[in-house]
PDB file of C-alpha atoms (C1' of nucleotides) in Angstrom:
ATOM      1  CA  UNK A 114     -34.264  -4.006   5.970  1.00 71.00           C
ATOM      2  CA  UNK A 115     -30.827  -2.792   6.866  1.00 70.00           C
ATOM      3  CA  UNK A 116     -27.807  -4.178   5.033  1.00 76.00           C
ATOM      4  CA  UNK A 117     -25.665  -6.598   6.948  1.00 87.00           C
ATOM      5  CA  UNK A 118     -22.972  -5.124   9.079  1.00 93.00           C
ATOM      6  CA  UNK A 119     -19.529  -5.202   7.552  1.00 97.00           C
ATOM      7  CA  UNK A 120     -16.173  -5.639   9.164  1.00 98.00           C
ATOM      8  CA  UNK A 121     -12.923  -3.803   8.520  1.00 98.00           C
ATOM      9  CA  UNK A 122      -9.333  -3.466   9.543  1.00 98.00           C
ATOM     10  CA  UNK A 123      -7.856   0.005   9.751  1.00 98.00           C
ATOM     11  CA  UNK A 124      -4.197   0.730  10.344  1.00 98.00           C
ATOM     12  CA  UNK A 125      -2.792   3.498  12.458  1.00 97.00           C
ATOM     13  CA  UNK A 126       0.689   4.118  13.719  1.00 97.00           C
ATOM     14  CA  UNK A 127       0.344   4.257  17.498  1.00 96.00           C
ATOM     15  CA  UNK A 128       2.986   6.979  17.687  1.00 95.00           C
ATOM     16  CA  UNK A 129       0.583   9.105  15.656  1.00 95.00           C
ATOM     17  CA  UNK A 130      -2.783   7.863  16.908  1.00 97.00           C
ATOM     18  CA  UNK A 131      -3.302   4.800  19.097  1.00 97.00           C
ATOM     19  CA  UNK A 132      -6.248   2.885  20.469  1.00 98.00           C
ATOM     20  CA  UNK A 133      -5.592   4.654  23.772  1.00 97.00           C
ATOM     21  CA  UNK A 134      -5.888   7.999  22.038  1.00 98.00           C
ATOM     22  CA  UNK A 135      -9.214   6.852  20.616  1.00 98.00           C
ATOM     23  CA  UNK A 136     -10.336   5.695  24.044  1.00 98.00           C
ATOM     24  CA  UNK A 137      -9.550   9.114  25.511  1.00 98.00           C
ATOM     25  CA  UNK A 138     -11.227  10.996  22.680  1.00 97.00           C
ATOM     26  CA  UNK A 139     -14.109   8.528  22.364  1.00 98.00           C
ATOM     27  CA  UNK A 140     -14.300   9.224  18.646  1.00 97.00           C
ATOM     28  CA  UNK A 141     -12.190  10.614  15.831  1.00 98.00           C
ATOM     29  CA  UNK A 142     -12.262  11.507  12.175  1.00 97.00           C
ATOM     30  CA  UNK A 143     -10.145   9.058  10.210  1.00 97.00           C
ATOM     31  CA  UNK A 144      -8.248  11.639   8.204  1.00 96.00           C
ATOM     32  CA  UNK A 145      -5.133  11.245   6.129  1.00 96.00           C
ATOM     33  CA  UNK A 146      -6.062   8.253   3.977  1.00 96.00           C
ATOM     34  CA  UNK A 147      -4.306   8.919   0.677  1.00 95.00           C
ATOM     35  CA  UNK A 148      -4.802   5.717  -1.226  1.00 95.00           C
ATOM     36  CA  UNK A 149      -7.606   5.349  -3.738  1.00 95.00           C
ATOM     37  CA  UNK A 150      -8.556   1.796  -2.911  1.00 95.00           C
ATOM     38  CA  UNK A 151      -8.738   2.576   0.790  1.00 96.00           C
ATOM     39  CA  UNK A 152     -10.747   5.705   0.071  1.00 96.00           C
ATOM     40  CA  UNK A 153     -13.168   3.775  -2.089  1.00 96.00           C
ATOM     41  CA  UNK A 154     -13.807   1.286   0.676  1.00 97.00           C
ATOM     42  CA  UNK A 155     -14.617   4.120   3.052  1.00 97.00           C
ATOM     43  CA  UNK A 156     -16.687   6.066   0.538  1.00 96.00           C
ATOM     44  CA  UNK A 157     -18.608   3.228  -1.040  1.00 95.00           C
ATOM     45  CA  UNK A 158     -18.896   0.455   1.479  1.00 96.00           C
ATOM     46  CA  UNK A 159     -18.574   1.695   5.045  1.00 97.00           C
ATOM     47  CA  UNK A 160     -21.782   2.211   6.951  1.00 97.00           C
ATOM     48  CA  UNK A 161     -22.621   3.400  10.430  1.00 97.00           C
ATOM     49  CA  UNK A 162     -22.374   0.462  12.776  1.00 96.00           C
ATOM     50  CA  UNK A 163     -19.664  -1.392  10.876  1.00 97.00           C
ATOM     51  CA  UNK A 164     -16.997  -2.745  13.202  1.00 98.00           C
ATOM     52  CA  UNK A 165     -13.289  -2.143  12.822  1.00 98.00           C
ATOM     53  CA  UNK A 166     -10.198  -3.995  13.949  1.00 98.00           C
ATOM     54  CA  UNK A 167      -7.900  -1.190  15.080  1.00 98.00           C
ATOM     55  CA  UNK A 168      -4.444  -2.238  13.894  1.00 98.00           C
ATOM     56  CA  UNK A 169      -1.201  -0.736  15.165  1.00 98.00           C
ATOM     57  CA  UNK A 170       1.281  -0.578  12.299  1.00 96.00           C
ATOM     58  CA  UNK A 171       4.916   0.404  12.649  1.00 95.00           C
ATOM     59  CA  UNK A 172       4.635  -0.727  16.250  1.00 95.00           C
ATOM     60  CA  UNK A 173       6.700  -3.080  18.381  1.00 93.00           C
ATOM     61  CA  UNK A 174       5.082  -5.453  17.963  1.00 95.00           C
ATOM     62  CA  UNK A 175       2.504  -4.652  15.271  1.00 97.00           C
ATOM     63  CA  UNK A 176      -0.975  -6.091  15.739  1.00 98.00           C
ATOM     64  CA  UNK A 177      -4.653  -5.549  16.450  1.00 98.00           C
ATOM     65  CA  UNK A 178      -5.048  -3.406  19.562  1.00 98.00           C
ATOM     66  CA  UNK A 179      -8.808  -3.126  19.859  1.00 98.00           C
ATOM     67  CA  UNK A 180     -12.169  -2.435  18.259  1.00 98.00           C
ATOM     68  CA  UNK A 181     -13.817   0.680  16.857  1.00 98.00           C
ATOM     69  CA  UNK A 182     -17.165   1.329  15.237  1.00 98.00           C
ATOM     70  CA  UNK A 183     -18.005   3.497  12.241  1.00 98.00           C
ATOM     71  CA  UNK A 184     -20.160   6.344  13.566  1.00 97.00           C
ATOM     72  CA  UNK A 185     -20.300   8.675  10.567  1.00 98.00           C
ATOM     73  CA  UNK A 186     -20.227   7.806   6.890  1.00 97.00           C
ATOM     74  CA  UNK A 187     -17.784   9.225   4.370  1.00 97.00           C
ATOM     75  CA  UNK A 188     -17.403  12.975   3.925  1.00 97.00           C
ATOM     76  CA  UNK A 189     -14.622  15.152   2.508  1.00 97.00           C
ATOM     77  CA  UNK A 190     -11.274  15.005   4.292  1.00 96.00           C
ATOM     78  CA  UNK A 191     -10.614  18.719   4.783  1.00 94.00           C
ATOM     79  CA  UNK A 192      -6.988  18.135   5.779  1.00 94.00           C
ATOM     80  CA  UNK A 193      -6.270  17.724   2.065  1.00 93.00           C
ATOM     81  CA  UNK A 194      -7.128  21.415   1.615  1.00 92.00           C
ATOM     82  CA  UNK A 195      -4.949  22.635   4.473  1.00 91.00           C
ATOM     83  CA  UNK A 196      -1.459  23.667   3.339  1.00 88.00           C
ATOM     84  CA  UNK A 197      -0.222  23.286   6.890  1.00 87.00           C
ATOM     85  CA  UNK A 198      -1.425  19.714   7.236  1.00 90.00           C
ATOM     86  CA  UNK A 199       0.935  16.805   6.659  1.00 90.00           C
ATOM     87  CA  UNK A 200      -1.943  15.363   4.628  1.00 92.00           C
ATOM     88  CA  UNK A 201      -2.206  18.372   2.320  1.00 91.00           C
ATOM     89  CA  UNK A 202      -2.873  17.519  -1.326  1.00 91.00           C
ATOM     90  CA  UNK A 203      -2.492  20.516  -3.654  1.00 89.00           C
ATOM     91  CA  UNK A 204      -4.836  18.897  -6.186  1.00 90.00           C
ATOM     92  CA  UNK A 205      -7.767  18.887  -3.786  1.00 91.00           C
ATOM     93  CA  UNK A 206     -10.367  21.663  -3.990  1.00 90.00           C
ATOM     94  CA  UNK A 207     -13.568  22.367  -2.149  1.00 89.00           C
ATOM     95  CA  UNK A 208     -15.612  21.161  -5.112  1.00 89.00           C
ATOM     96  CA  UNK A 209     -13.329  18.200  -5.816  1.00 89.00           C
ATOM     97  CA  UNK A 210     -11.999  17.202  -2.408  1.00 91.00           C
ATOM     98  CA  UNK A 211     -10.585  13.915  -3.783  1.00 93.00           C
ATOM     99  CA  UNK A 212     -10.094  12.407  -0.328  1.00 96.00           C
ATOM    100  CA  UNK A 213     -12.731  11.228   2.100  1.00 96.00           C
ATOM    101  CA  UNK A 214     -12.846  10.153   5.683  1.00 97.00           C
ATOM    102  CA  UNK A 215     -15.251   8.504   8.094  1.00 98.00           C
ATOM    103  CA  UNK A 216     -15.644   8.957  11.825  1.00 98.00           C
ATOM    104  CA  UNK A 217     -15.038   6.044  14.157  1.00 98.00           C
ATOM    105  CA  UNK A 218     -15.892   5.610  17.820  1.00 98.00           C
ATOM    106  CA  UNK A 219     -14.071   3.700  20.508  1.00 98.00           C
ATOM    107  CA  UNK A 220     -15.545   0.309  21.365  1.00 98.00           C
ATOM    108  CA  UNK A 221     -12.903  -1.658  23.231  1.00 97.00           C
ATOM    109  CA  UNK A 222      -9.230  -2.045  23.842  1.00 97.00           C
ATOM    110  CA  UNK A 223      -8.035  -5.638  23.888  1.00 97.00           C
ATOM    111  CA  UNK A 224      -6.701  -6.757  27.270  1.00 95.00           C
ATOM    112  CA  UNK A 225      -3.799  -8.155  25.257  1.00 93.00           C
ATOM    113  CA  UNK A 226      -2.867  -6.988  21.797  1.00 97.00           C
ATOM    114  CA  UNK A 227      -3.263  -9.657  19.131  1.00 98.00           C
ATOM    115  CA  UNK A 228       0.124  -9.437  17.478  1.00 98.00           C
ATOM    116  CA  UNK A 229       0.899 -10.019  13.840  1.00 97.00           C
ATOM    117  CA  UNK A 230       2.681 -13.182  14.933  1.00 97.00           C
ATOM    118  CA  UNK A 231      -0.462 -14.317  16.756  1.00 97.00           C
ATOM    119  CA  UNK A 232      -2.480 -13.778  13.581  1.00 97.00           C
ATOM    120  CA  UNK A 233       0.038 -15.745  11.541  1.00 96.00           C
ATOM    121  CA  UNK A 234      -0.096 -18.650  13.947  1.00 96.00           C
ATOM    122  CA  UNK A 235      -3.854 -19.026  13.516  1.00 96.00           C
ATOM    123  CA  UNK A 236      -4.632 -21.377  10.671  1.00 95.00           C
ATOM    124  CA  UNK A 237      -8.215 -20.055  10.562  1.00 96.00           C
ATOM    125  CA  UNK A 238      -6.945 -16.550   9.799  1.00 97.00           C
ATOM    126  CA  UNK A 239      -4.543 -17.435   7.006  1.00 95.00           C
ATOM    127  CA  UNK A 240      -6.690 -15.736   4.350  1.00 95.00           C
ATOM    128  CA  UNK A 241      -6.794 -12.353   6.055  1.00 97.00           C
ATOM    129  CA  UNK A 242      -5.589  -9.602   3.730  1.00 96.00           C
ATOM    130  CA  UNK A 243      -3.351  -8.131   6.389  1.00 97.00           C
ATOM    131  CA  UNK A 244      -1.311 -11.338   6.358  1.00 96.00           C
ATOM    132  CA  UNK A 245      -0.783 -11.293   2.637  1.00 93.00           C
ATOM    133  CA  UNK A 246       2.727 -10.307   1.716  1.00 89.00           C
ATOM    134  CA  UNK A 247       2.918  -6.848   0.277  1.00 88.00           C
ATOM    135  CA  UNK A 248      -0.579  -5.777   1.274  1.00 90.00           C
ATOM    136  CA  UNK A 249      -0.219  -2.199   2.385  1.00 92.00           C
ATOM    137  CA  UNK A 250      -3.869  -1.193   2.303  1.00 96.00           C
ATOM    138  CA  UNK A 251      -4.615   0.904   5.367  1.00 97.00           C
ATOM    139  CA  UNK A 252      -8.353   0.246   5.117  1.00 97.00           C
ATOM    140  CA  UNK A 253      -9.327  -3.286   4.248  1.00 97.00           C
ATOM    141  CA  UNK A 254     -12.388  -5.507   4.473  1.00 97.00           C
ATOM    142  CA  UNK A 255     -12.405  -8.372   6.969  1.00 97.00           C
ATOM    143  CA  UNK A 256     -14.627 -11.424   6.901  1.00 97.00           C
ATOM    144  CA  UNK A 257     -17.007 -11.813   9.798  1.00 96.00           C
ATOM    145  CA  UNK A 258     -15.543 -15.158  10.839  1.00 97.00           C
ATOM    146  CA  UNK A 259     -12.068 -13.600  10.907  1.00 97.00           C
ATOM    147  CA  UNK A 260     -13.290 -10.615  12.867  1.00 98.00           C
ATOM    148  CA  UNK A 261     -14.916 -12.814  15.471  1.00 97.00           C
ATOM    149  CA  UNK A 262     -11.841 -15.004  15.802  1.00 97.00           C
ATOM    150  CA  UNK A 263      -9.586 -11.979  16.352  1.00 98.00           C
ATOM    151  CA  UNK A 264     -11.955 -10.617  18.996  1.00 97.00           C
ATOM    152  CA  UNK A 265     -11.715 -13.879  20.875  1.00 97.00           C
ATOM    153  CA  UNK A 266      -7.947 -13.943  20.575  1.00 97.00           C
ATOM    154  CA  UNK A 267      -8.005 -10.443  22.010  1.00 97.00           C
ATOM    155  CA  UNK A 268      -9.712 -11.748  25.117  1.00 96.00           C
ATOM    156  CA  UNK A 269     -13.168 -10.305  24.484  1.00 96.00           C
ATOM    157  CA  UNK A 270     -16.542 -11.829  23.768  1.00 94.00           C
ATOM    158  CA  UNK A 271     -18.217 -10.962  20.507  1.00 91.00           C
ATOM    159  CA  UNK A 272     -21.557 -10.412  22.213  1.00 90.00           C
ATOM    160  CA  UNK A 273     -20.001  -7.773  24.451  1.00 85.00           C
ATOM    161  CA  UNK A 274     -18.979  -5.495  21.608  1.00 84.00           C
ATOM    162  CA  UNK A 275     -22.037  -5.689  19.402  1.00 77.00           C
TER     163      UNK A 275
ATOM    164  C1'  DG B  97      18.023   2.089   9.144  1.00 82.51           C
ATOM    165  C1'  DC B  98      17.148  -1.344   5.510  1.00 82.51           C
ATOM    166  C1'  DC B  99      14.625  -2.799   1.846  1.00 82.51           C
ATOM    167  C1'  DA B 100      10.832  -5.506  -0.576  1.00 82.51           C
ATOM    168  C1'  DA B 101       6.591  -4.617  -2.361  1.00 82.51           C
ATOM    169  C1'  DC B 102       3.556  -1.708  -4.029  1.00 82.51           C
ATOM    170  C1'  DG B 103       1.161   2.699  -5.917  1.00 82.51           C
ATOM    171  C1'  DT B 104       1.681   6.874  -8.526  1.00 82.51           C
ATOM    172  C1'  DT B 105       3.634   9.967 -11.859  1.00 82.51           C
ATOM    173  C1'  DG B 106       4.950  11.506 -16.143  1.00 82.51           C
ATOM    174  C1'  DG B 107       7.686  11.165 -20.478  1.00 82.51           C
ATOM    175  C1'  DC B 108       7.173   9.025 -24.662  1.00 82.51           C
TER     176       DC B 108
ATOM    177  C1'  DG C 259      -0.912   2.561 -22.998  1.00 82.51           C
ATOM    178  C1'  DC C 260       3.789   1.392 -21.557  1.00 82.51           C
ATOM    179  C1'  DC C 261       7.069   1.476 -18.152  1.00 82.51           C
ATOM    180  C1'  DA C 262      11.046   3.605 -15.605  1.00 82.51           C
ATOM    181  C1'  DA C 263      11.673   6.457 -11.844  1.00 82.51           C
ATOM    182  C1'  DC C 264      10.234   7.781  -7.704  1.00 82.51           C
ATOM    183  C1'  DG C 265       7.786   7.878  -3.173  1.00 82.51           C
ATOM    184  C1'  DT C 266       5.546   5.319   0.507  1.00 82.51           C
ATOM    185  C1'  DT C 267       4.384   1.539   3.554  1.00 82.51           C
ATOM    186  C1'  DG C 268       5.525  -1.243   7.096  1.00 82.51           C
ATOM    187  C1'  DG C 269       7.839  -5.452   8.866  1.00 82.51           C
ATOM    188  C1'  DC C 270      12.153  -6.553  10.431  1.00 82.51           C
TER     189       DC C 270
END
DNA sequence: GCCAACGTTGGC
DNA sequence: GCCAACGTTGGC
C-alpha cells in the first residue's frame, strides 16, 4: 500500500520563478535550495504525487499563488557544481553533491492569490509554519487540513486538483 | 532600503 | 562545544 500523500509549501521569488513560469514550462527542477532542513525534507520525505502550495516570497503582496505536484523524487542539484551558477557551492563534488532537488509539475494557478494577510486572518490556519515569526524555511511541511483550506481560499475545489 | 530573525562559519 | 561575527531571508 502506498504511503499517504503529503503536503508542502515551497517558496519562490516570482521575479526569479513564478507560478506563471511554471505554468508555461509545465514542470521544473527545484534547484537552488541551500538550507539543510529544507534539503532533508526534499530528500527524505517528498514523494511523487505530493502536493505543494506554491508561495511567492519577496512579492507585493506575498502569498500562495497556486498548486504544484512533486513529479520526480530527490536527486543531486547539479547547479551546486557549476561555477557560473548563482547556486554554486565550492564544497560540492560529483560524489558528494551535498544539495538535492526534486522536480515539480504545474497543477493550478489560483484565480486569486491567497495573500499572507489572508492566511493570517484565518483562525483555522494559525498553526501554519509559514505564519510563524522568523520561519524562513523555503520548503516546509503543511498539514492536509491547512492545505485544503488554502485551496478553497484560492477559489479552487480540492477534488479538482487531486 | 531597513532590519529582525535565523543559519552557518570558524576561532578558541 | 561555545559563541561572536557574518550572511541570508523575507516582510515591511
